[in-house]
Short mmCIF file of N, CA and C and ligand atoms in Angstrom, two decimals:
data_model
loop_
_atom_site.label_atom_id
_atom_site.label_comp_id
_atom_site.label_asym_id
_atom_site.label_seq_id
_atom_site.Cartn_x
_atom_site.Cartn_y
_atom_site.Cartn_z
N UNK J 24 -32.23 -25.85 12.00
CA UNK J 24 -31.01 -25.50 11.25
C UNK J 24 -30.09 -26.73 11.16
N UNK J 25 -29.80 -27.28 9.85
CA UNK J 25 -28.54 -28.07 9.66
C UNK J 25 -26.96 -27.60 9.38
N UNK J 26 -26.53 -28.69 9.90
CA UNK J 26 -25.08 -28.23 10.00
C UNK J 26 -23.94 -29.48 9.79
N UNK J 27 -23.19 -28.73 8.46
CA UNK J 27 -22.28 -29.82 8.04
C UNK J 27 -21.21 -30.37 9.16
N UNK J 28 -21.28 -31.21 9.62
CA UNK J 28 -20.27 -32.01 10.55
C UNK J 28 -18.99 -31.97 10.15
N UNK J 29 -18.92 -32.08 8.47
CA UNK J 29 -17.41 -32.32 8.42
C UNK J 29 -16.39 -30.73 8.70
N UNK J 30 -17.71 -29.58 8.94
CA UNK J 30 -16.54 -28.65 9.61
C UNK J 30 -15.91 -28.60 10.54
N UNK J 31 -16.22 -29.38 11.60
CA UNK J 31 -15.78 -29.68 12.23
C UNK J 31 -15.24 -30.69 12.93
N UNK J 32 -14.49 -31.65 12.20
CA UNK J 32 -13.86 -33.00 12.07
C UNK J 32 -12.47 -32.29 12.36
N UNK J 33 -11.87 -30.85 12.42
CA UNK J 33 -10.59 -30.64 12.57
C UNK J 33 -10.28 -29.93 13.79
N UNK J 34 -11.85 -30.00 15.02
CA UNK J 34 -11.36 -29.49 15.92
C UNK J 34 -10.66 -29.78 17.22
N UNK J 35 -9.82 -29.01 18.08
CA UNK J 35 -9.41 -29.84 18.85
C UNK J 35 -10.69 -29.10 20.23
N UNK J 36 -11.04 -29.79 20.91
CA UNK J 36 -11.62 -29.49 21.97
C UNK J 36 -10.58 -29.33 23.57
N UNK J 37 -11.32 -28.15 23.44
CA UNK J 37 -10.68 -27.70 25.09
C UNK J 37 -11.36 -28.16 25.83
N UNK J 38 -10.28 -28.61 26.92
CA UNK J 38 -11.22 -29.42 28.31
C UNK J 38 -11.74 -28.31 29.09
N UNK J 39 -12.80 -28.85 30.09
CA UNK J 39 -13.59 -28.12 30.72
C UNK J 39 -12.57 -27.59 32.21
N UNK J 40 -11.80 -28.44 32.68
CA UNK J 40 -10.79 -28.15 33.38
C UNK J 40 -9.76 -27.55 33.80
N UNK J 41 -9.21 -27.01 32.49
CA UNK J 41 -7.90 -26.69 31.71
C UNK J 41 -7.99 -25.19 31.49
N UNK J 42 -7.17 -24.35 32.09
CA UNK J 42 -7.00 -22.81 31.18
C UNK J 42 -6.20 -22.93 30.31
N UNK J 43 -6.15 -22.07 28.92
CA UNK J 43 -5.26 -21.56 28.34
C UNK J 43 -4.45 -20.05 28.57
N UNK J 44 -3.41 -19.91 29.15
CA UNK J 44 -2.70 -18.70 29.40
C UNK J 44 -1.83 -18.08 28.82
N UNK J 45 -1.64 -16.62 28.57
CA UNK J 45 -0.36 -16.86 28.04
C UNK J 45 -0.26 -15.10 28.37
N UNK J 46 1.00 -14.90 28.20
CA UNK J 46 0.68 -13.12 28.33
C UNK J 46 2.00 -12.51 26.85
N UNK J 47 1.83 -11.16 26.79
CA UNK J 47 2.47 -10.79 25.36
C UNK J 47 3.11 -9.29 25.86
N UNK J 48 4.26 -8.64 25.16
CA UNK J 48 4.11 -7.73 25.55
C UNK J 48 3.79 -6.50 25.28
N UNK J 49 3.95 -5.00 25.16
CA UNK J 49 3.24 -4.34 24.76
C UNK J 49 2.72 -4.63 23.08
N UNK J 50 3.63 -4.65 22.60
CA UNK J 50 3.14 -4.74 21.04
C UNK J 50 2.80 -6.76 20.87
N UNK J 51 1.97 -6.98 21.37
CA UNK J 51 1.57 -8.04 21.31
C UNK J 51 2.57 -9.64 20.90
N UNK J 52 3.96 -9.68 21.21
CA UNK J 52 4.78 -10.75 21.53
C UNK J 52 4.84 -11.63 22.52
N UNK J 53 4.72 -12.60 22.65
CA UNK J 53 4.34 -13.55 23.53
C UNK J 53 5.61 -14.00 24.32
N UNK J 54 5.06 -13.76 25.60
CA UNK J 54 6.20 -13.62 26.47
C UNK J 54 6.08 -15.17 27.54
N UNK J 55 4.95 -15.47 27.71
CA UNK J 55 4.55 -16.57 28.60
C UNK J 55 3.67 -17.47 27.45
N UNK J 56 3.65 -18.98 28.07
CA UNK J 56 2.46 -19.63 27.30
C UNK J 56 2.72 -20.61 28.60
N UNK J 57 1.21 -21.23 29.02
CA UNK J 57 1.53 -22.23 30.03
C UNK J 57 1.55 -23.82 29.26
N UNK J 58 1.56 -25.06 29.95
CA UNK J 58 1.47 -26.26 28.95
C UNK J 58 0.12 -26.14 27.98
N UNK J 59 -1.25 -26.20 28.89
CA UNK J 59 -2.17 -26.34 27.80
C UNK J 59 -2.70 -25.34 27.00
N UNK J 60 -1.76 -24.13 26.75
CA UNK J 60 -1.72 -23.19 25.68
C UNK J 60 -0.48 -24.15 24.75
N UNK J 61 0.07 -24.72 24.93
CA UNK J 61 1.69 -25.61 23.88
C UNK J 61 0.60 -26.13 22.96
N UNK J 62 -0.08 -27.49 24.32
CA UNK J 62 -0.82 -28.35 23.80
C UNK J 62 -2.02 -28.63 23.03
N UNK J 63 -2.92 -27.32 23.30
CA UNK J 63 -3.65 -26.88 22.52
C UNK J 63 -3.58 -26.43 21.06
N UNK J 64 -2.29 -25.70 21.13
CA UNK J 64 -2.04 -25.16 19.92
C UNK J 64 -1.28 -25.99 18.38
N UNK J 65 -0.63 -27.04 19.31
CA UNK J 65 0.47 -27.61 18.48
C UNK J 65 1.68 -27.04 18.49
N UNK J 66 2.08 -26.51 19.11
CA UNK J 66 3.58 -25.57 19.65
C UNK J 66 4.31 -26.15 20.93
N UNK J 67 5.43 -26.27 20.90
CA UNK J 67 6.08 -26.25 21.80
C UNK J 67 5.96 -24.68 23.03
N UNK J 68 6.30 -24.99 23.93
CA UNK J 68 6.19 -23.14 24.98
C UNK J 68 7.48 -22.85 24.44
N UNK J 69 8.75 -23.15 24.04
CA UNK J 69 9.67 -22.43 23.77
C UNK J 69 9.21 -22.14 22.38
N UNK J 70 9.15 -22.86 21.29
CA UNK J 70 8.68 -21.90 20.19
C UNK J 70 7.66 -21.19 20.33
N UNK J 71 6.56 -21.17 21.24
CA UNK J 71 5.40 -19.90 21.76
C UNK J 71 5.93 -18.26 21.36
N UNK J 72 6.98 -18.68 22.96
CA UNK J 72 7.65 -17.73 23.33
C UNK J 72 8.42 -16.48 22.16
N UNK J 73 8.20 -15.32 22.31
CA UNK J 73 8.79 -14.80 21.13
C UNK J 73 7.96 -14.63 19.99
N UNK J 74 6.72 -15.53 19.86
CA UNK J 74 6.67 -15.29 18.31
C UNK J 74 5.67 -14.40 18.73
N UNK J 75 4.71 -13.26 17.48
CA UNK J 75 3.34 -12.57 18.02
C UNK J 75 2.33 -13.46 18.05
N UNK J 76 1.93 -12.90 18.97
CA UNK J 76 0.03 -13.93 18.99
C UNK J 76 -0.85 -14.08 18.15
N UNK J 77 -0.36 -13.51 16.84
CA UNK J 77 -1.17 -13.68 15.55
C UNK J 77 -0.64 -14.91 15.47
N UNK J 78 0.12 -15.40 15.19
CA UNK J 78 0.96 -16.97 15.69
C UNK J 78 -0.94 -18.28 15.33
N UNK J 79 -1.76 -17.41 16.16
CA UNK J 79 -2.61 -18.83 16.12
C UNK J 79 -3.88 -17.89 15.77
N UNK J 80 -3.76 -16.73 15.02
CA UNK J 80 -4.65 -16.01 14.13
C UNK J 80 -5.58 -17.01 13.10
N UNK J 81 -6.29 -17.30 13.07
CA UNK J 81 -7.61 -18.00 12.23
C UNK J 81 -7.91 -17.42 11.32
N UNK J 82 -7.97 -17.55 10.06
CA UNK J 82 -8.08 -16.49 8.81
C UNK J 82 -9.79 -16.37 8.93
N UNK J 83 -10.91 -17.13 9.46
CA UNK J 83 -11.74 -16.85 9.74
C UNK J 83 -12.28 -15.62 10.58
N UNK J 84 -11.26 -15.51 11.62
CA UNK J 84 -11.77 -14.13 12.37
C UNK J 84 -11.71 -12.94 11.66
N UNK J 85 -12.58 -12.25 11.77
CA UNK J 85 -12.77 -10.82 10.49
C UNK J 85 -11.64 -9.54 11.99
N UNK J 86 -11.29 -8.67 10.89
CA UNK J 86 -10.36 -8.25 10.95
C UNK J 86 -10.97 -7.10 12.60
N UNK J 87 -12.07 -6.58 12.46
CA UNK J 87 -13.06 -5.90 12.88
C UNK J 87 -12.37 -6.10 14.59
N UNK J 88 -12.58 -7.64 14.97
CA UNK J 88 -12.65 -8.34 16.27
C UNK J 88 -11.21 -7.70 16.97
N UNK J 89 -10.26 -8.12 16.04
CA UNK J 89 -8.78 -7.46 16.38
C UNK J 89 -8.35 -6.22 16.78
N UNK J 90 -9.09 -5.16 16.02
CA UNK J 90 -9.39 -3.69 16.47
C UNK J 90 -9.82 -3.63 17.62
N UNK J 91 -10.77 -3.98 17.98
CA UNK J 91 -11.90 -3.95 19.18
C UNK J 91 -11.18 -4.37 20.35
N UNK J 92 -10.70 -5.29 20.04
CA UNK J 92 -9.48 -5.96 21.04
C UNK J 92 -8.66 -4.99 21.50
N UNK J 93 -7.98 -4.18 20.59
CA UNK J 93 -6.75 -3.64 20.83
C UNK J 93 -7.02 -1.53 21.41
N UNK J 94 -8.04 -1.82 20.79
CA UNK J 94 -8.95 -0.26 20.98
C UNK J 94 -9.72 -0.48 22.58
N UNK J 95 -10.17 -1.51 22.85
CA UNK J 95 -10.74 -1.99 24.54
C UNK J 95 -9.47 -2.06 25.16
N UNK J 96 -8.12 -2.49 24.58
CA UNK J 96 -7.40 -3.03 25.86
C UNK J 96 -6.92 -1.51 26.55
N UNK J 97 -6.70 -0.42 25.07
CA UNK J 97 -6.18 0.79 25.26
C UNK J 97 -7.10 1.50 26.10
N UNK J 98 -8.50 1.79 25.67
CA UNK J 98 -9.77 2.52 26.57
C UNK J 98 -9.59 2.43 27.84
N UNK J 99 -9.99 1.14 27.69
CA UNK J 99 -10.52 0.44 29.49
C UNK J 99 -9.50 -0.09 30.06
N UNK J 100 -8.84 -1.34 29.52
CA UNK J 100 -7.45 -1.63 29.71
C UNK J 100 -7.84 -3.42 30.28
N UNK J 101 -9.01 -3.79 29.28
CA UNK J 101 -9.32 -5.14 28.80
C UNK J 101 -10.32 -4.96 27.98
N UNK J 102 -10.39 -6.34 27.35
CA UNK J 102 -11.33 -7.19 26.48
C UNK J 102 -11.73 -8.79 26.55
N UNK J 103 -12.82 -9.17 26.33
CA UNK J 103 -13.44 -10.03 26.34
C UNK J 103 -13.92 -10.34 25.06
N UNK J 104 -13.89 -11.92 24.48
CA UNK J 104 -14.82 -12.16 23.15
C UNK J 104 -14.79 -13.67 22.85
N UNK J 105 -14.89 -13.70 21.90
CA UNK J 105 -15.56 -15.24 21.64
C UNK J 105 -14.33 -15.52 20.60
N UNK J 106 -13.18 -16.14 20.05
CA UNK J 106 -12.12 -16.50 19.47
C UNK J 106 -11.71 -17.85 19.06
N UNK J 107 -11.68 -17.68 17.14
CA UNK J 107 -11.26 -19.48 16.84
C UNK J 107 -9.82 -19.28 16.69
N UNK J 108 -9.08 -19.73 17.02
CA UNK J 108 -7.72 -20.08 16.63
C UNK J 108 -7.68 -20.90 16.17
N UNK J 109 -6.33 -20.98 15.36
CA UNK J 109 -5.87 -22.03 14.41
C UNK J 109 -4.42 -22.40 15.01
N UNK J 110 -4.26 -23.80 15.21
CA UNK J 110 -3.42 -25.07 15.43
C UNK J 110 -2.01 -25.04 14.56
N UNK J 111 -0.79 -24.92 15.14
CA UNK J 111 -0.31 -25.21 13.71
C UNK J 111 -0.02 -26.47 12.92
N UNK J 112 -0.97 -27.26 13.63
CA UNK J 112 -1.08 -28.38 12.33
C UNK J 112 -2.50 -27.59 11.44
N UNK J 113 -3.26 -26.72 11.39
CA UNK J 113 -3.97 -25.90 10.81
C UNK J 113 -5.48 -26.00 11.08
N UNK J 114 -5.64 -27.04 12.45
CA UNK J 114 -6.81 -27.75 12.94
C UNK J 114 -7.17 -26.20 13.57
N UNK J 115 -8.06 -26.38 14.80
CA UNK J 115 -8.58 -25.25 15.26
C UNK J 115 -9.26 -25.25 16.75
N UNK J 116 -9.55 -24.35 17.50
CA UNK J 116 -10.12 -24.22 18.76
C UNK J 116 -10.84 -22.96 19.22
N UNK J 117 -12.39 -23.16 19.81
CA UNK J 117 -12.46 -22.24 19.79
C UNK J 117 -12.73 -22.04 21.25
N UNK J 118 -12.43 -20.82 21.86
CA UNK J 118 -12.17 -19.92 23.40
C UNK J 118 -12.90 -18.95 23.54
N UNK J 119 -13.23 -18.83 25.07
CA UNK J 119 -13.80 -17.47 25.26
C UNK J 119 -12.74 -16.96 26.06
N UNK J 120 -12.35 -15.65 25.43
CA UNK J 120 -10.52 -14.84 26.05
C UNK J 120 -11.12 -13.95 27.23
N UNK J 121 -10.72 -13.59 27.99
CA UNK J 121 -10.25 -12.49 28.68
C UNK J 121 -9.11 -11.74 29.04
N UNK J 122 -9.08 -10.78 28.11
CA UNK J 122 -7.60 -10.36 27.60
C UNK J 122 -7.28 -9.06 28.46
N UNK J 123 -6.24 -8.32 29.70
CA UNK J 123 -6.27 -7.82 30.26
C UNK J 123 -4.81 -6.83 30.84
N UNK J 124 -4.39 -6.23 31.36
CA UNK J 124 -3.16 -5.39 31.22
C UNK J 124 -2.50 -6.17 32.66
N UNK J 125 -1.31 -6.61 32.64
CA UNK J 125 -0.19 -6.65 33.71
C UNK J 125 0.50 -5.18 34.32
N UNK J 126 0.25 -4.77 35.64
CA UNK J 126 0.95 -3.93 36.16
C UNK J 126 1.96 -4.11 37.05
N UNK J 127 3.14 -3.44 37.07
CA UNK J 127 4.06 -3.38 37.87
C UNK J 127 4.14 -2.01 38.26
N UNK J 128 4.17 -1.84 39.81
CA UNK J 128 4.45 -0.16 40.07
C UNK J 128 3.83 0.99 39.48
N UNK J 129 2.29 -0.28 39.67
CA UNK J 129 1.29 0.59 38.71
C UNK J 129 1.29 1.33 37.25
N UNK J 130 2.48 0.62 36.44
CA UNK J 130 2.79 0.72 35.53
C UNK J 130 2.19 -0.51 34.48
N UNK J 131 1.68 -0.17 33.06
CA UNK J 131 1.24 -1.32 32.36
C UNK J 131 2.57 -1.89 32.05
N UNK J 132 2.86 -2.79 32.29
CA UNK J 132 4.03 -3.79 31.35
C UNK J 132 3.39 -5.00 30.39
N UNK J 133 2.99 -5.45 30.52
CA UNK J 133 2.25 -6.56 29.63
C UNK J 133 0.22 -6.79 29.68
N UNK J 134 0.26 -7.72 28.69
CA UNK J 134 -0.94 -7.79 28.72
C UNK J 134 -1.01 -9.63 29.06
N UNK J 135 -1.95 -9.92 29.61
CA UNK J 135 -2.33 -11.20 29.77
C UNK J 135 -3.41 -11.79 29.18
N UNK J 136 -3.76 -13.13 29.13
CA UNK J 136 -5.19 -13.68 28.64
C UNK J 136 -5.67 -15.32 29.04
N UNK J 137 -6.23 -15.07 29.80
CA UNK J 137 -6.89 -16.71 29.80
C UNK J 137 -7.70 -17.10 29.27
N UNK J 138 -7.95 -18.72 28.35
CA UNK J 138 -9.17 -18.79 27.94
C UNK J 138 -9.89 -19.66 28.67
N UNK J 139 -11.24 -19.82 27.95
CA UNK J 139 -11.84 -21.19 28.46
C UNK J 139 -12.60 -21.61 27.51
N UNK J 140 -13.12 -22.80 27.70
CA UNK J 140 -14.20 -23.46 26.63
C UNK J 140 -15.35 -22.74 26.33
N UNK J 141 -15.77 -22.78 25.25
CA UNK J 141 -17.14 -22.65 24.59
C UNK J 141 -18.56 -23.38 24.36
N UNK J 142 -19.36 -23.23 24.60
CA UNK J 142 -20.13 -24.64 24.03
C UNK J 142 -20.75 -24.62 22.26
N UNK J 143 -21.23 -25.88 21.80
CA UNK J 143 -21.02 -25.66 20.83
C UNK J 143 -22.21 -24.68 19.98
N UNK J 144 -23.21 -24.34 20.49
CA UNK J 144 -24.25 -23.30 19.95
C UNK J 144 -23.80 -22.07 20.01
N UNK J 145 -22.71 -21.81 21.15
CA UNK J 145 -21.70 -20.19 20.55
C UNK J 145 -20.99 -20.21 19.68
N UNK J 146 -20.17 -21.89 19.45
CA UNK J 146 -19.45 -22.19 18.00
C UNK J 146 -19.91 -21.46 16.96
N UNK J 147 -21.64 -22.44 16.99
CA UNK J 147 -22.22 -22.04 15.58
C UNK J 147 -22.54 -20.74 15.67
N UNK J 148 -23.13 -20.16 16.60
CA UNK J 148 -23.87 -18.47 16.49
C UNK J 148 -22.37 -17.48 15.81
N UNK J 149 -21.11 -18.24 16.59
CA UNK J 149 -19.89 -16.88 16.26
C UNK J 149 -19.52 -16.88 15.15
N UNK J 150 -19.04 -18.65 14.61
CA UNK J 150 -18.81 -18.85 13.25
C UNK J 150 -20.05 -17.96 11.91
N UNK J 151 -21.27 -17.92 12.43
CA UNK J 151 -22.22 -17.67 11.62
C UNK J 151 -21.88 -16.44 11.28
N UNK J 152 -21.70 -15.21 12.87
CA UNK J 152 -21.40 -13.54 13.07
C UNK J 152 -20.17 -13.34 12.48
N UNK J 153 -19.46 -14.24 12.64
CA UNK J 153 -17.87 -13.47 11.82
C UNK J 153 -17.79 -14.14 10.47
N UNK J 154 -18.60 -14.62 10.11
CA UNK J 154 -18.45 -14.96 8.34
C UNK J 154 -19.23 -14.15 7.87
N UNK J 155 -20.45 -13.36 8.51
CA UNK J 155 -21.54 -12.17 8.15
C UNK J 155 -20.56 -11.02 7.81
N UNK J 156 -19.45 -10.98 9.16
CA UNK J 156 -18.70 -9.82 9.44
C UNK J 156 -17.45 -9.51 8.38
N UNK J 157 -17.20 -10.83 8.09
CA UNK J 157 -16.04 -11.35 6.84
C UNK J 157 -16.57 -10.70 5.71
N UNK J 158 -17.57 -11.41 5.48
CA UNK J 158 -18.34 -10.75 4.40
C UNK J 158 -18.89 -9.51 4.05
N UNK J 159 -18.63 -8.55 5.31
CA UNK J 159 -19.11 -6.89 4.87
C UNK J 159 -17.38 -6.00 4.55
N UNK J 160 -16.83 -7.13 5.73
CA UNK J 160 -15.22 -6.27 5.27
C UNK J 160 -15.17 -6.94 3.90
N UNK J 161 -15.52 -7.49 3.02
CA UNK J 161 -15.41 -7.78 1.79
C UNK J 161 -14.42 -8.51 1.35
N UNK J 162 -13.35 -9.59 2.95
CA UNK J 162 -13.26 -10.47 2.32
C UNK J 162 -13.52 -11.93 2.31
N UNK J 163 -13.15 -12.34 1.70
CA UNK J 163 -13.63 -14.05 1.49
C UNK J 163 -13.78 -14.82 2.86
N UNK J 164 -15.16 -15.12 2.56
CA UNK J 164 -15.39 -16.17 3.94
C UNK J 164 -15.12 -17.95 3.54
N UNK J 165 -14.37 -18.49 4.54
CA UNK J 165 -14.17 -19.52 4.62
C UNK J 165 -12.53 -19.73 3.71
N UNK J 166 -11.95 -18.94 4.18
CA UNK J 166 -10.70 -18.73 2.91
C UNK J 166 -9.60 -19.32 3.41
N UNK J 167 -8.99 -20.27 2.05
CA UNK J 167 -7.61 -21.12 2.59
C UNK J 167 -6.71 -20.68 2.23
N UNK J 168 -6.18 -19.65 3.37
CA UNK J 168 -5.21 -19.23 3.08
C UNK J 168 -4.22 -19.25 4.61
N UNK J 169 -3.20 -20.43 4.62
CA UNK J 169 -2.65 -20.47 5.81
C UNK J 169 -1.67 -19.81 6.15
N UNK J 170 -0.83 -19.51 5.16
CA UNK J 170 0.92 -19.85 5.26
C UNK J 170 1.66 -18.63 5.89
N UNK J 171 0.69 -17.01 5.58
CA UNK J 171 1.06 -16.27 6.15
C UNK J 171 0.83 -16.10 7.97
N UNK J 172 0.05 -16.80 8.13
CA UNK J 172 -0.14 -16.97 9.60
C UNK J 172 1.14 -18.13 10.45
N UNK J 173 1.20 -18.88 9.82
CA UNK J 173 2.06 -19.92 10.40
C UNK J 173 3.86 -19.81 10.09
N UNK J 174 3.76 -19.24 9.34
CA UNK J 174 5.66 -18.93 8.22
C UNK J 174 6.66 -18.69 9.58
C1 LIG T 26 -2.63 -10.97 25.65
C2 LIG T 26 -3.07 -11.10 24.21
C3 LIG T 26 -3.61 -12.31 23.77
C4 LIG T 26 -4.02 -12.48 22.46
N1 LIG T 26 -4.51 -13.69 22.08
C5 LIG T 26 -4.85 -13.89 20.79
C6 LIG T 26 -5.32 -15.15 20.36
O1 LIG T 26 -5.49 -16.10 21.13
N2 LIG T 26 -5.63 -15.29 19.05
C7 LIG T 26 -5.50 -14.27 18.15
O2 LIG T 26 -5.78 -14.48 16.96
N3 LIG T 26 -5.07 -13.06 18.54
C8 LIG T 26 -4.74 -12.85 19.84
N4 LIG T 26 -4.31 -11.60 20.22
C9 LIG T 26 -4.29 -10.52 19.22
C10 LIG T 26 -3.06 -10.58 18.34
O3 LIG T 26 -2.03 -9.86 18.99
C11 LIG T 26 -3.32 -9.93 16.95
O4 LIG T 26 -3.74 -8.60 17.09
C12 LIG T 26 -4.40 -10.71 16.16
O5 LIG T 26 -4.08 -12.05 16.05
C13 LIG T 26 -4.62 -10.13 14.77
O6 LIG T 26 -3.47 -10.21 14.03
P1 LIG T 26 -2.96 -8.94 13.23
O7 LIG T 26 -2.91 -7.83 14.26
O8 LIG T 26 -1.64 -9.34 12.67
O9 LIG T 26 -4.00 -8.68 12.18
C14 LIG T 26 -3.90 -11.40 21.54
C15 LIG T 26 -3.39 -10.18 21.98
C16 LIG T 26 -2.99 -10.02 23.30
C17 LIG T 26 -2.47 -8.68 23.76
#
């Protein structure tokens, strides 16, 4: 299998070292971001803070993944998956999340998530599954459309 390189000339790579953290609260607002969630993203942690976590939504991820997310966190009360985000210089990264509920007094108050690196044959296998997946929700794969994600 070949594979165009220049798709990926805009990524930023996560170190092998490094978590990305951040936690949101019930309705998914971002309440924490640590440095190499700032730095990763192209954000400052005070502009993080506050905005929703669609914030670094990838118009690539099919809509499907987001459900699943939010339907697991409710069920079980986590989720796990394979996730590209987008930079807001509009570059990109991709993570494996583990997305999970904060309790206080055995009460849910927030949700949390750490990521970590990927290697690059899950790149290609996920990019391949969610442009399949893009393509049955019927819409456009590979689509430039930024502005509502970043505004
Ligand atoms: C703790 C937590 C972390 C999340 N992290 C991300 C993330 O890194 N990237 C992302 O696109 N969505 C993330 N989400 C899901 C977003 O809240 C949102 O549902 C998703 O970006 C889809 O956007 P939409 O709901 O506006 O369609 C996270 C949600 C929670 C609760």
């Amino acid at each position: 299998m070949e594979y165009n390189q220049s798709e990926f000339l805009c990524e930023t790579i996560v170190p092998q070292n490094e978590l990305i953290v951040s936690r949101t609260d019930l309705n998914g607002n971002i309440t924490y971001a640590n440095e190499t969630f700032a730095s990763i993203s192209g954000y400052t942690i005070e502009a993080l803070i506050g905005k929703p976590h669609n914030c670094v939504r990838h118009p690539d991820m099919p809509k499907a993944i987001f459900k699943e997310l939010w339907d697991s966190l409710r069920t079980k009360g986590r989720w796990s998956g394979f996730v590209k985000n987008i930079r807001k210089d509009f570059g990109y990264y991709w993570v494996y999340a583990e997305v999970s509920g904060v309790y206080r007094d055995e009460q849910l108050v927030e949700y949390k998530s750490i990521r970590t690196p990927i290697s690059f044959e899950d790149k290609v296998y996920y990019q391949t599954k969610y442009d399949a997946m893009k393509n049955k929700e019927g819409e456009l794969v590979r689509k430039i459309s930024y502005e509502p994600y970043n505004s």
